CSV table of C-alpha atoms (C1' of nucleotides) in Angstrom, one decimal:
chain,number,residue,atom,x,y,z
E,1,MET,CA,3.6,10.9,-28.6
E,2,GLU,CA,4.6,7.2,-28.9
E,3,ILE,CA,7.2,5.7,-26.9
E,4,ILE,CA,8.6,2.3,-27.6
E,5,ILE,CA,10.5,0.5,-24.8
E,6,LYS,CA,12.3,-2.5,-26.0
E,7,ASN,CA,14.1,-5.4,-24.2
E,8,VAL,CA,11.8,-5.0,-21.2
E,9,THR,CA,12.6,-8.1,-18.9
E,10,ASP,CA,10.7,-9.6,-16.1
E,11,PHE,CA,7.6,-7.5,-16.8
E,12,ASN,CA,4.3,-8.5,-17.4
E,13,LEU,CA,1.8,-5.7,-17.9
E,14,LYS,CA,-1.5,-7.4,-17.3
E,15,TYR,CA,-0.6,-8.8,-14.0
E,16,THR,CA,0.9,-5.6,-13.0
E,17,LEU,CA,-2.2,-3.6,-13.8
E,18,GLU,CA,-4.8,-6.1,-12.6
E,19,SER,CA,-3.4,-7.0,-9.5
E,20,GLY,CA,-5.7,-4.9,-7.2
E,21,GLN,CA,-2.9,-2.3,-6.6
E,22,SER,CA,-4.4,0.4,-9.2
E,23,PHE,CA,-8.1,0.7,-9.7
E,24,ARG,CA,-7.8,3.0,-12.8
E,25,TRP,CA,-6.9,0.8,-15.7
E,26,ASN,CA,-9.3,-0.4,-18.5
E,27,TRP,CA,-8.6,-2.9,-21.0
E,28,VAL,CA,-10.2,-1.8,-24.1
E,29,ASP,CA,-9.7,-3.7,-27.3
E,30,ASP,CA,-6.3,-4.7,-27.3
E,31,ALA,CA,-4.6,-2.0,-25.0
E,32,TYR,CA,-4.7,-0.6,-21.4
E,33,PHE,CA,-5.9,2.8,-20.9
E,34,GLY,CA,-5.4,4.9,-17.9
E,35,VAL,CA,-4.5,8.4,-16.5
E,36,VAL,CA,-0.9,9.1,-15.3
E,37,GLN,CA,0.3,12.7,-14.7
E,38,ARG,CA,-3.2,14.0,-15.7
E,39,GLN,CA,-2.7,12.4,-19.2
E,40,ILE,CA,-4.4,9.5,-21.0
E,41,LEU,CA,-1.8,6.7,-21.4
E,42,LYS,CA,-2.5,3.8,-23.8
E,43,ILE,CA,0.0,0.8,-23.1
E,44,GLN,CA,0.5,-2.4,-24.9
E,45,GLN,CA,2.8,-5.0,-24.5
E,46,LYS,CA,4.2,-7.3,-27.2
E,47,ASN,CA,6.6,-10.0,-25.6
E,48,ASP,CA,9.5,-7.9,-24.2
E,49,THR,CA,8.4,-4.5,-26.0
E,50,LEU,CA,6.2,-1.8,-24.3
E,51,ILE,CA,4.2,0.5,-26.8
E,52,ILE,CA,3.0,3.5,-25.1
E,53,HIS,CA,0.7,6.2,-26.7
E,54,SER,CA,-0.1,9.3,-24.7
E,55,SER,CA,-1.8,12.9,-25.4
E,56,TYR,CA,1.3,14.0,-23.7
E,57,GLU,CA,3.6,16.2,-26.1
E,58,GLN,CA,6.0,17.9,-23.9
E,59,ASP,CA,9.4,16.8,-22.6
E,60,LYS,CA,9.7,13.3,-23.9
E,61,THR,CA,12.8,12.4,-21.7
E,62,SER,CA,11.2,13.4,-18.3
E,63,PHE,CA,8.1,11.5,-19.3
E,64,LEU,CA,9.8,8.4,-20.0
E,65,THR,CA,11.7,8.7,-16.9
E,66,HIS,CA,8.4,9.0,-14.9
E,67,LEU,CA,7.1,6.0,-16.8
E,68,HIS,CA,9.9,4.0,-15.8
E,69,HIS,CA,9.5,4.8,-12.2
E,70,TYR,CA,5.5,4.4,-12.4
E,71,LEU,CA,5.8,0.8,-13.7
E,72,ASP,CA,8.8,0.1,-11.4
E,73,LEU,CA,11.1,-0.9,-14.3
E,74,HIS,CA,14.2,0.5,-12.5
E,75,ARG,CA,14.1,-2.3,-10.0
E,76,ASP,CA,15.9,-5.7,-10.7
E,77,LEU,CA,12.9,-8.0,-10.3
E,78,ALA,CA,14.4,-11.4,-10.8
E,79,ASN,CA,16.6,-10.4,-7.8
E,80,ILE,CA,13.8,-9.6,-5.5
E,81,LEU,CA,11.8,-12.5,-6.4
E,82,ASN,CA,14.6,-14.7,-5.9
E,83,ALA,CA,15.2,-13.4,-2.4
E,84,VAL,CA,11.4,-14.1,-1.5
E,85,ASN,CA,11.2,-17.4,-3.2
E,86,VAL,CA,11.7,-19.5,0.0
E,87,ASP,CA,9.1,-22.2,-0.4
E,88,ALA,CA,7.1,-24.1,-2.8
E,89,TYR,CA,3.7,-22.2,-2.1
E,90,ILE,CA,5.1,-18.8,-2.8
E,91,ALA,CA,7.0,-20.3,-5.8
E,92,ARG,CA,3.8,-21.4,-7.3
E,93,ALA,CA,2.4,-18.0,-6.9
E,94,ILE,CA,5.7,-16.6,-8.7
E,95,ASP,CA,5.9,-19.0,-11.1
E,96,MET,CA,2.1,-18.1,-12.2
E,97,PHE,CA,2.5,-14.2,-12.3
E,98,TRP,CA,6.3,-13.8,-12.9
E,99,GLY,CA,6.7,-10.2,-14.2
E,100,MET,CA,4.1,-8.5,-11.7
E,101,ARG,CA,5.5,-5.4,-10.6
E,102,LEU,CA,4.5,-3.0,-7.8
E,103,LEU,CA,3.6,0.2,-9.3
E,104,ASN,CA,4.8,3.7,-8.0
E,105,GLN,CA,1.4,5.5,-8.2
E,106,GLU,CA,0.6,9.3,-7.8
E,107,LEU,CA,0.3,10.1,-4.0
E,108,TRP,CA,-2.9,11.8,-3.2
E,109,GLU,CA,-4.9,9.3,-5.7
E,110,THR,CA,-3.6,6.3,-3.8
E,111,ILE,CA,-4.2,7.8,-0.4
E,112,ALA,CA,-7.9,8.6,-1.6
E,113,SER,CA,-8.4,5.2,-3.2
E,114,PHE,CA,-7.2,3.1,-0.2
E,115,ILE,CA,-9.3,5.2,2.1
E,116,LEU,CA,-12.3,4.1,-0.1
E,117,SER,CA,-11.2,0.5,-0.2
E,118,GLN,CA,-11.9,-0.1,3.5
E,119,ASN,CA,-14.5,-3.0,4.1
E,120,ASN,CA,-15.2,-2.8,0.3
E,121,ASN,CA,-14.6,-4.9,-2.9
E,122,ILE,CA,-12.4,-4.2,-5.7
E,123,ALA,CA,-15.1,-4.0,-8.4
E,124,ARG,CA,-17.0,-1.4,-6.4
E,125,ILE,CA,-13.9,0.5,-5.5
E,126,ARG,CA,-13.5,0.9,-9.1
E,127,ASN,CA,-16.9,2.1,-9.8
E,128,ILE,CA,-16.8,4.7,-6.9
E,129,ILE,CA,-13.4,6.2,-7.9
E,130,ARG,CA,-14.6,6.3,-11.6
E,131,THR,CA,-17.7,8.2,-10.4
E,132,ILE,CA,-15.6,10.6,-8.3
E,133,SER,CA,-13.2,11.3,-11.2
E,134,GLN,CA,-16.2,12.0,-13.7
E,135,ARG,CA,-18.0,14.3,-11.5
E,136,PHE,CA,-14.9,16.4,-10.1
E,137,GLY,CA,-12.0,15.6,-12.2
E,138,GLN,CA,-10.9,17.1,-15.6
E,139,LYS,CA,-12.1,15.4,-18.6
E,140,LEU,CA,-9.4,13.9,-20.9
E,141,GLU,CA,-9.9,12.3,-24.6
E,142,TYR,CA,-7.3,10.5,-26.6
E,143,GLU,CA,-8.0,8.0,-29.6
E,144,GLY,CA,-11.6,8.1,-28.9
E,145,TYR,CA,-10.9,7.0,-25.2
E,146,VAL,CA,-12.6,9.3,-22.5
E,147,ASP,CA,-11.4,9.4,-18.9
E,148,TYR,CA,-10.9,11.8,-16.0
E,149,THR,CA,-8.3,13.0,-13.7
E,150,PHE,CA,-8.7,12.3,-10.1
E,151,PRO,CA,-9.7,15.4,-8.5
E,152,ASP,CA,-7.0,17.2,-6.5
E,153,PRO,CA,-7.3,17.7,-2.7
E,154,LYS,CA,-8.8,21.1,-2.9
E,155,THR,CA,-11.5,20.3,-5.3
E,156,LEU,CA,-12.8,17.6,-3.2
E,157,ALA,CA,-12.6,19.7,-0.1
E,158,ASP,CA,-14.6,22.4,-1.7
E,159,ALA,CA,-17.1,19.8,-3.1
E,160,GLY,CA,-18.0,19.0,0.6
E,161,ARG,CA,-18.8,15.8,2.2
E,162,ASP,CA,-22.3,15.4,0.9
E,163,LYS,CA,-21.2,15.6,-2.5
E,164,ILE,CA,-18.4,12.7,-2.0
E,165,PHE,CA,-21.3,10.8,-0.2
E,166,ASP,CA,-23.5,10.8,-3.4
E,167,CYS,CA,-20.6,9.1,-5.3
E,168,GLY,CA,-21.5,5.9,-3.5
E,169,THR,CA,-18.7,6.2,-1.0
E,170,GLY,CA,-21.0,5.3,1.8
E,171,TYR,CA,-19.7,6.1,5.7
E,172,ARG,CA,-16.1,6.6,4.1
E,173,ALA,CA,-17.4,10.0,2.6
E,174,SER,CA,-16.4,12.0,5.7
E,175,TYR,CA,-12.8,10.3,5.8
E,176,LEU,CA,-12.1,11.3,2.3
E,177,TRP,CA,-13.3,14.7,2.9
E,178,ASN,CA,-11.5,15.0,5.9
E,179,ALA,CA,-8.3,13.8,4.2
E,180,ALA,CA,-8.7,16.2,1.4
E,181,ASN,CA,-9.0,19.2,3.8
E,182,ASN,CA,-5.8,18.2,5.6
E,183,VAL,CA,-3.8,17.9,2.5
E,184,ALA,CA,-5.5,21.2,1.0
E,185,ASN,CA,-4.7,23.3,4.0
E,186,GLY,CA,-1.1,22.0,4.3
E,187,GLU,CA,-1.8,20.1,7.7
E,188,LEU,CA,-0.5,16.9,5.7
E,189,SER,CA,2.4,17.8,3.3
E,190,LEU,CA,2.5,15.3,0.4
E,191,ASP,CA,6.1,16.5,-0.7
E,192,ALA,CA,7.2,15.8,3.1
E,193,LEU,CA,5.6,12.3,2.9
E,194,LYS,CA,7.7,11.4,0.1
E,195,LEU,CA,10.9,12.2,1.7
E,196,MET,CA,10.1,10.1,5.1
E,197,GLU,CA,11.3,6.5,5.8
E,198,TYR,CA,8.9,4.1,5.8
E,199,GLY,CA,7.9,4.0,9.5
E,200,CYS,CA,7.7,7.6,9.7
E,201,ALA,CA,5.7,7.9,6.5
E,202,LYS,CA,3.4,5.1,7.9
E,203,GLN,CA,2.8,7.0,11.1
E,204,GLU,CA,2.0,10.2,9.4
E,205,LEU,CA,-0.4,8.8,7.4
E,206,MET,CA,-2.1,7.0,10.1
E,207,LYS,CA,-2.8,10.4,11.7
E,208,LEU,CA,-5.6,10.7,9.0
E,209,LYS,CA,-9.0,9.7,10.1
E,210,GLY,CA,-10.0,6.3,8.2
E,211,VAL,CA,-6.4,5.2,7.9
E,212,GLY,CA,-5.2,2.5,10.0
E,213,GLU,CA,-2.3,0.0,9.6
E,214,LYS,CA,-3.5,-1.7,6.5
E,215,VAL,CA,-4.3,1.2,4.5
E,216,ALA,CA,-1.0,3.1,5.5
E,217,ASP,CA,0.7,0.1,4.4
E,218,CYS,CA,-1.0,0.2,1.1
E,219,ILE,CA,-0.1,3.9,0.5
E,220,CYS,CA,3.4,3.1,1.3
E,221,LEU,CA,3.9,0.2,-0.9
E,222,PHE,CA,1.8,1.1,-3.9
E,223,SER,CA,2.9,4.7,-4.0
E,224,LEU,CA,5.9,5.4,-1.9
E,225,GLY,CA,7.9,2.5,-2.8
E,226,HIS,CA,8.4,1.1,0.6
E,227,GLN,CA,8.9,-2.6,-0.1
E,228,GLN,CA,9.0,-3.6,3.4
E,229,ALA,CA,5.5,-2.5,4.0
E,230,LEU,CA,3.0,-5.5,4.3
E,231,PRO,CA,-0.7,-4.4,4.1
E,232,ILE,CA,-2.7,-7.2,6.0
E,233,ASP,CA,-6.0,-7.3,4.5
E,234,VAL,CA,-8.6,-10.4,5.0
E,235,TRP,CA,-6.7,-12.2,2.1
E,236,ILE,CA,-3.1,-12.0,3.3
E,237,LYS,CA,-4.6,-12.8,6.9
E,238,ARG,CA,-6.2,-16.0,5.6
E,239,ILE,CA,-2.8,-16.9,3.9
E,240,PHE,CA,-0.5,-16.6,6.7
E,241,GLU,CA,-3.0,-18.2,9.2
E,242,ARG,CA,-3.8,-21.0,7.0
E,243,VAL,CA,-0.7,-21.8,5.0
E,244,TYR,CA,2.3,-20.3,7.1
E,245,LEU,CA,1.5,-20.1,10.8
E,246,ARG,CA,-1.5,-22.6,11.0
E,247,LYS,CA,-3.3,-21.0,13.8
E,248,ARG,CA,-5.3,-17.7,14.3
E,249,ALA,CA,-2.8,-14.8,14.3
E,250,LYS,CA,-3.1,-11.1,15.3
E,251,PRO,CA,-1.9,-8.7,12.7
E,252,GLN,CA,1.6,-7.9,14.6
E,253,GLU,CA,2.2,-11.6,14.9
E,254,ILE,CA,1.9,-12.0,11.2
E,255,GLN,CA,4.1,-8.9,10.6
E,256,ASP,CA,6.8,-10.3,12.7
E,257,PHE,CA,6.8,-13.6,11.0
E,258,ALA,CA,6.5,-12.1,7.6
E,259,LYS,CA,9.4,-9.7,7.9
E,260,ASN,CA,11.6,-12.4,9.3
E,261,TYR,CA,10.5,-15.2,6.8
E,262,PHE,CA,10.8,-13.2,3.6
E,263,GLY,CA,12.8,-10.3,4.4
E,264,GLU,CA,13.2,-6.7,3.4
E,265,PHE,CA,11.2,-7.4,0.2
E,266,VAL,CA,8.2,-8.6,2.0
E,267,GLY,CA,5.8,-6.3,0.2
E,268,TYR,CA,6.5,-8.0,-3.1
E,269,ALA,CA,6.0,-11.3,-1.7
E,270,GLN,CA,2.8,-10.0,-0.3
E,271,GLN,CA,1.6,-9.0,-3.9
E,272,TYR,CA,2.3,-12.4,-5.3
E,273,LEU,CA,0.6,-14.3,-2.4
E,274,PHE,CA,-2.5,-12.0,-2.6
E,275,HIS,CA,-3.0,-12.3,-6.4
E,276,TYR,CA,-2.3,-15.9,-6.2
E,277,ALA,CA,-4.9,-16.5,-3.3
E,278,GLN,CA,-7.6,-14.5,-5.2
E,279,GLN,CA,-7.4,-16.6,-8.2
E,280,GLN,CA,-6.5,-20.0,-6.9
E,281,PRO,CA,-6.4,-20.3,-3.0
E,282,ASP,CA,-4.9,-23.8,-2.9
E,283,TRP,CA,-5.1,-23.2,1.0
E,284,ASP,CA,-4.6,-26.8,2.4
E,285,ASN,CA,-1.8,-28.1,0.4
E,286,GLY,CA,-0.1,-29.2,3.5
E,287,ASP,CA,3.3,-30.2,2.1
E,288,HIS,CA,4.4,-26.9,0.7
E,289,LEU,CA,6.4,-26.0,3.6
E,290,THR,CA,8.1,-29.3,4.0
E,291,LEU,CA,9.2,-28.9,0.5
E,292,SER,CA,10.7,-25.6,1.4
E,293,PHE,CA,14.0,-25.3,-0.6
E,294,LYS,CA,15.7,-22.2,0.1
E,295,HIS,CA,14.8,-21.2,3.5
E,296,LYS,CA,17.2,-22.2,6.2
C,155,DT,C1',-32.2,-12.9,3.2
C,156,DT,C1',-27.8,-13.1,4.5
C,157,DC,C1',-23.0,-12.7,3.7
C,158,DC,C1',-18.8,-10.6,2.2
C,159,DA,C1',-15.5,-7.1,0.5
C,160,DG,C1',-7.6,-4.9,-0.1
C,161,DG,C1',-10.6,-1.8,7.7
C,162,DA,C1',-11.1,1.4,11.0
C,163,DG,C1',-13.3,4.0,15.0
C,164,DA,C1',-15.6,4.1,19.3
C,165,DG,C1',-16.8,2.0,23.5
C,166,DA,C1',-16.5,-1.5,27.1
C,167,DG,C1',-14.1,-4.6,29.9
V,231,DC,C1',-4.4,-3.6,26.4
V,232,DT,C1',-8.2,-6.8,23.7
V,233,DC,C1',-12.8,-7.6,22.2
V,234,DT,C1',-17.1,-6.2,19.8
V,235,DC,C1',-20.2,-3.7,17.4
V,236,DT,C1',-21.0,-0.4,13.7
V,237,DC,C1',-20.3,2.1,9.9
V,238,DA,C1',-23.1,2.3,3.5
V,239,DT,C1',-23.3,-0.3,-0.4
V,240,DG,C1',-24.1,-3.8,-4.0
V,241,DG,C1',-23.1,-8.3,-5.7
V,242,DA,C1',-23.3,-13.2,-4.9
DNA sequence: TTCCAGGAGAGAG
DNA sequence: CTCTCTCATGGA
């Protein structure tokens, strides 16, 4: 089917799909291809119009509803960015990547992806996830583009640790296999997780081996829609130590400062800072905080 | 060759 | 509680 969404405000497809929160989108010729809801999606943006093609052919209304949710289009981004735009440093990040949104991705795939992300780089994470999907997922084809669903927990549990290791997952293989078993046997309920508050969901996720504070926060932010989650990876740690706190800081200190400084949408602030720092660190611009124009 | 990547677990102190 | 070491892998 084809879906045209017009008058999309404050949305940038490229920044949203290439900001390190999803590992599954591929740019081919003039469009992004990916897998959502076990269907291939082809998405293009022309100014304020989204052109979406999919192999999915049933129930257009519910598909459209899910698409809005997935792309985070139901939120008032301008309001959010205005709230976190409290100094000249993040102002540059916001200005440069205006329209970047936090996705609401499928939960199990997000759990698995960020278990695999630890002590790893984005390019290699993408390769590993592609390999796992190719070997254990279901093959899909649309307009000549071939991709694979991410395998469900039971499939990975049945495959075994060694087969997961063979996908290049390294020491994380046992973590992923363990998580797959926990979900498959009902010890961890994905449906229950979706209903929990942020703190409760994070705590529940951290019961999984291989899921610590940072990975749990990624899952909360990139799948469960908890905008107050602040994943602290090496980049975010560097930003807060060099730009904001100007000293070595433990994760909890950064959490406390950031929550107070940026407020309830700190997760969105984090995404802009992360993407900005990756492309143009600009660490030692010491005058940015004295130029602070909104923060009291 | 060594270092690094959207870290976390285990052990020592 | 905090600090340190280790865990596979591939690209720079």
